mmCIF file of C-alpha atoms in Angstrom:
data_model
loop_
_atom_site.group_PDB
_atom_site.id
_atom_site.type_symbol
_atom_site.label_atom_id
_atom_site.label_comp_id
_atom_site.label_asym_id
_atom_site.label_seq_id
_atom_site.Cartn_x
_atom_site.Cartn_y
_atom_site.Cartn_z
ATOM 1 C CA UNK R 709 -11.712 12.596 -20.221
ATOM 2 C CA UNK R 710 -13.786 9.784 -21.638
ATOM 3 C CA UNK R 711 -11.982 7.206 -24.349
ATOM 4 C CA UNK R 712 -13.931 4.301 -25.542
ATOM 5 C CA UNK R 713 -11.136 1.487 -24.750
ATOM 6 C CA UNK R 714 -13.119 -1.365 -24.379
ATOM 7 C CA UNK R 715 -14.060 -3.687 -27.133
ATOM 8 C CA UNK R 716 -15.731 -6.868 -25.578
ATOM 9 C CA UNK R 717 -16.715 -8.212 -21.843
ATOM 10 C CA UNK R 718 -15.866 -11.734 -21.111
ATOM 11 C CA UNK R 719 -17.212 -12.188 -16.888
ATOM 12 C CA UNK R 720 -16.160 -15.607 -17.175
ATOM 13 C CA UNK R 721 -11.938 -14.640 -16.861
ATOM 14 C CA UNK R 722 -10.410 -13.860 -13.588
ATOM 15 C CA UNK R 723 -7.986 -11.429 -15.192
ATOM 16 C CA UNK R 724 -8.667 -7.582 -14.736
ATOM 17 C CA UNK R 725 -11.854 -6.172 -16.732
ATOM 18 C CA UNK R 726 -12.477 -2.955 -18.133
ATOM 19 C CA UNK R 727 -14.583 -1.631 -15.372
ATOM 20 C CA UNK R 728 -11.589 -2.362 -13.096
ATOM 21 C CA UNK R 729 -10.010 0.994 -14.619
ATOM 22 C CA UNK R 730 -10.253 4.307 -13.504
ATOM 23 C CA UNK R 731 -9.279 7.565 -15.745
ATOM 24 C CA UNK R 732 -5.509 6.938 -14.416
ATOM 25 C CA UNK R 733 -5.645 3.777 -15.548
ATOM 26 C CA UNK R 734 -7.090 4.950 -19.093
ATOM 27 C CA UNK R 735 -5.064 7.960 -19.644
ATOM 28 C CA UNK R 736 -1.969 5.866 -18.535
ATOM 29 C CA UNK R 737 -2.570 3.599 -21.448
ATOM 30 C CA UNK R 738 -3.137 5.961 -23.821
ATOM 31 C CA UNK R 739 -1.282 9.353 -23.589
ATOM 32 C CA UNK R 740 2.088 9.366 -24.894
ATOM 33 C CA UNK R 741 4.636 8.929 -21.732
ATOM 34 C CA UNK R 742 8.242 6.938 -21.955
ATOM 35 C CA UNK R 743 9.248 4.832 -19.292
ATOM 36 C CA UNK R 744 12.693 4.518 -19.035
ATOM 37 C CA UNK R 745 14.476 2.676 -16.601
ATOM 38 C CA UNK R 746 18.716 2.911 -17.454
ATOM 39 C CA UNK R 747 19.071 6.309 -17.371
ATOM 40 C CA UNK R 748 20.380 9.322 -15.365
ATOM 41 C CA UNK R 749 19.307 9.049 -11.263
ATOM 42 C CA UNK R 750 17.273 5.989 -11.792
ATOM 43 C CA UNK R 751 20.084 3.826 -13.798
ATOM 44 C CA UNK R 752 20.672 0.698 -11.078
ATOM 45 C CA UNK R 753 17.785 1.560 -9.334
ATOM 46 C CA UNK R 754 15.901 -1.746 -8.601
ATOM 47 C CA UNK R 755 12.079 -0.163 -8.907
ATOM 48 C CA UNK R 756 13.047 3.144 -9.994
ATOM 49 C CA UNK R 757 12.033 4.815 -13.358
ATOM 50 C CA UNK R 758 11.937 7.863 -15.281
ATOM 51 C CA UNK R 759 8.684 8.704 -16.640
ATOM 52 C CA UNK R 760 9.087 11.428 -19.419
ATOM 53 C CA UNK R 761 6.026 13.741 -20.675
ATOM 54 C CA UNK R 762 6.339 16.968 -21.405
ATOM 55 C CA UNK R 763 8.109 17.190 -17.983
ATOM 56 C CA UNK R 764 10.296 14.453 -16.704
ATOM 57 C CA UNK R 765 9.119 12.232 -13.335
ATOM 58 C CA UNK R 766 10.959 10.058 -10.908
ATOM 59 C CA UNK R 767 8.947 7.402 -10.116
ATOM 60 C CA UNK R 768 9.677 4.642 -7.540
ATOM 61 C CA UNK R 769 7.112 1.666 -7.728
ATOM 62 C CA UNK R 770 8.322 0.021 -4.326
ATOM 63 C CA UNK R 771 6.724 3.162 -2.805
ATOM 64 C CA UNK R 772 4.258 4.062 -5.208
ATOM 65 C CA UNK R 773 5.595 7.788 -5.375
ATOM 66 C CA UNK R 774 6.655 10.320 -8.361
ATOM 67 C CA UNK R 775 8.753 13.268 -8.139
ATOM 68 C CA UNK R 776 9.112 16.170 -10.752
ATOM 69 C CA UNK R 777 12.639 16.370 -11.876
ATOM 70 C CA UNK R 778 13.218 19.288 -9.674
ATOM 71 C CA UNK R 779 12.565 17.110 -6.552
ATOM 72 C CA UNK R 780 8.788 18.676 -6.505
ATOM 73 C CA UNK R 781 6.232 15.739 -5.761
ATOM 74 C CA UNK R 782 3.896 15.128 -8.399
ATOM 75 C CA UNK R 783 1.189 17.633 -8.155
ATOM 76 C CA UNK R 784 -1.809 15.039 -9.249
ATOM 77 C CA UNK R 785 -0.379 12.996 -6.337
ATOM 78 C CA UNK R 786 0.064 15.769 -4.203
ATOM 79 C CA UNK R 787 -3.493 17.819 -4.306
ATOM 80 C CA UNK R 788 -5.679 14.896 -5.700
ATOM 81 C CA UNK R 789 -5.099 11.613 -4.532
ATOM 82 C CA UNK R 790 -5.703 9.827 -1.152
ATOM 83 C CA UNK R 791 -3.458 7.183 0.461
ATOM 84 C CA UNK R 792 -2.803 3.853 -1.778
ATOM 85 C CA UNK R 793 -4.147 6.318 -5.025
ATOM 86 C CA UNK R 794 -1.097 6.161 -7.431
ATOM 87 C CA UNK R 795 -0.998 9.162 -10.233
ATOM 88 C CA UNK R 796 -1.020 8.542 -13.936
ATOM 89 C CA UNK R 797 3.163 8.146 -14.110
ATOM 90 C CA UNK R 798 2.778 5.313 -11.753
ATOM 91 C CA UNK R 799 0.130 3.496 -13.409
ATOM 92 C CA UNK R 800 2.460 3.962 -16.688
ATOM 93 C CA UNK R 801 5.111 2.567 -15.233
ATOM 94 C CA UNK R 802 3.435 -0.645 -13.745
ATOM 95 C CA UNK R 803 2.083 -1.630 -16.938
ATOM 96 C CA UNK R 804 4.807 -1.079 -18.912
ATOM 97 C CA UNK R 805 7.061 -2.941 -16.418
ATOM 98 C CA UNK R 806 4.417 -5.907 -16.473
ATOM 99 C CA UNK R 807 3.656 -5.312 -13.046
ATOM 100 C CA UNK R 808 -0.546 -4.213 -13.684
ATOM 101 C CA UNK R 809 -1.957 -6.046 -16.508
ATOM 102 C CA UNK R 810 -3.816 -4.369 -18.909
ATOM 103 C CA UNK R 811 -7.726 -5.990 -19.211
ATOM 104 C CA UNK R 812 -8.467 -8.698 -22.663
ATOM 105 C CA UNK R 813 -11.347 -6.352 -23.436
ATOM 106 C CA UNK R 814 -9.197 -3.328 -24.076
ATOM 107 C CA UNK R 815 -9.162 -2.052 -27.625
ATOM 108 C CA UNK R 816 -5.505 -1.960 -28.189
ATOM 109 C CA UNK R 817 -5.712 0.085 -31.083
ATOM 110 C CA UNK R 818 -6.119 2.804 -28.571
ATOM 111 C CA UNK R 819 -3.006 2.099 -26.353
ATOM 112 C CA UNK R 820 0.066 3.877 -27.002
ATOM 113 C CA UNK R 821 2.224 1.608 -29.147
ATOM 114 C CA UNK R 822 5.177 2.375 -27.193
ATOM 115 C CA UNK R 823 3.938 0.727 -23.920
ATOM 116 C CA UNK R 824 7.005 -0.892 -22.412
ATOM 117 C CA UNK R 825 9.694 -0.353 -25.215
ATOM 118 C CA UNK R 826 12.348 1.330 -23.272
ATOM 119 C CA UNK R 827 12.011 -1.337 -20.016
ATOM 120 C CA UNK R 828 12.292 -5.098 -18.760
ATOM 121 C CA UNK R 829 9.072 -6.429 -18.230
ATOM 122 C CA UNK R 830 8.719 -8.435 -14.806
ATOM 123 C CA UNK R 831 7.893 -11.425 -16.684
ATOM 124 C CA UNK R 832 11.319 -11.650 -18.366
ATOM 125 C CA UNK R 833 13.031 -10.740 -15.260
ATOM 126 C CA UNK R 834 11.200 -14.686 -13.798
#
């Protein structure tokens, strides 16, 4: 997949750049997914949330995991991705949470508008 996010490059900031993301990253940012963090198993659950796209994900950020709802692990992180690699539901959830921030130079026309509206961002937690 190949989405044209980036509108400018400014090399003289320290925050993230475009060419620090990866196709997680992008499609993370731009495919519709909720994050939802007071709900069902993950309701009280410091670092826990449920990632909903057409299938519903448990995804715990202290670890870096996801699970399927039926306790299955998340098969991108399962078959594709190495030790440290975090799958698209992950990503998700750290930017909507605040935790990753999302690069000046990306277009935000092309994020999903619903970034972060069902969750407390880490910077309002401070």
């Amino acid at each position: 997949m190949t989405l044209d996010i980036a509108t400018r490059n400014d090399s003289a900031s320290t925050e993230p750049t475009i060419s620090d993301l990866n196709e997680r990253d992008i499609r993370a940012l731009t495919e519709y997914m909720s994050v939802l963090e007071d709900i069902g198993q993950v309701r009280g659950a410091d670092g826990m949330y449920l990632v909903v796209t057409q299938r519903e994900y448990t995804v715990d950020l202290v670890e870096g995991t996801c699970q399927q709802k039926n306790g299955d692990i998340c098969p991108d992180q399962k078959y594709n991705l190495g030790l440290n690699e975090e799958c698209k539901h992950v990503k998700r959830a750290r930017y909507a949470t605040g935790q990753l921030s999302i690069p000046a130079e990306v277009d935000e026309s092309a994020i999903d508008p619903q970034l972060g509206d069902h969750v407390t961002h880490v910077a309002d937690e401070e």
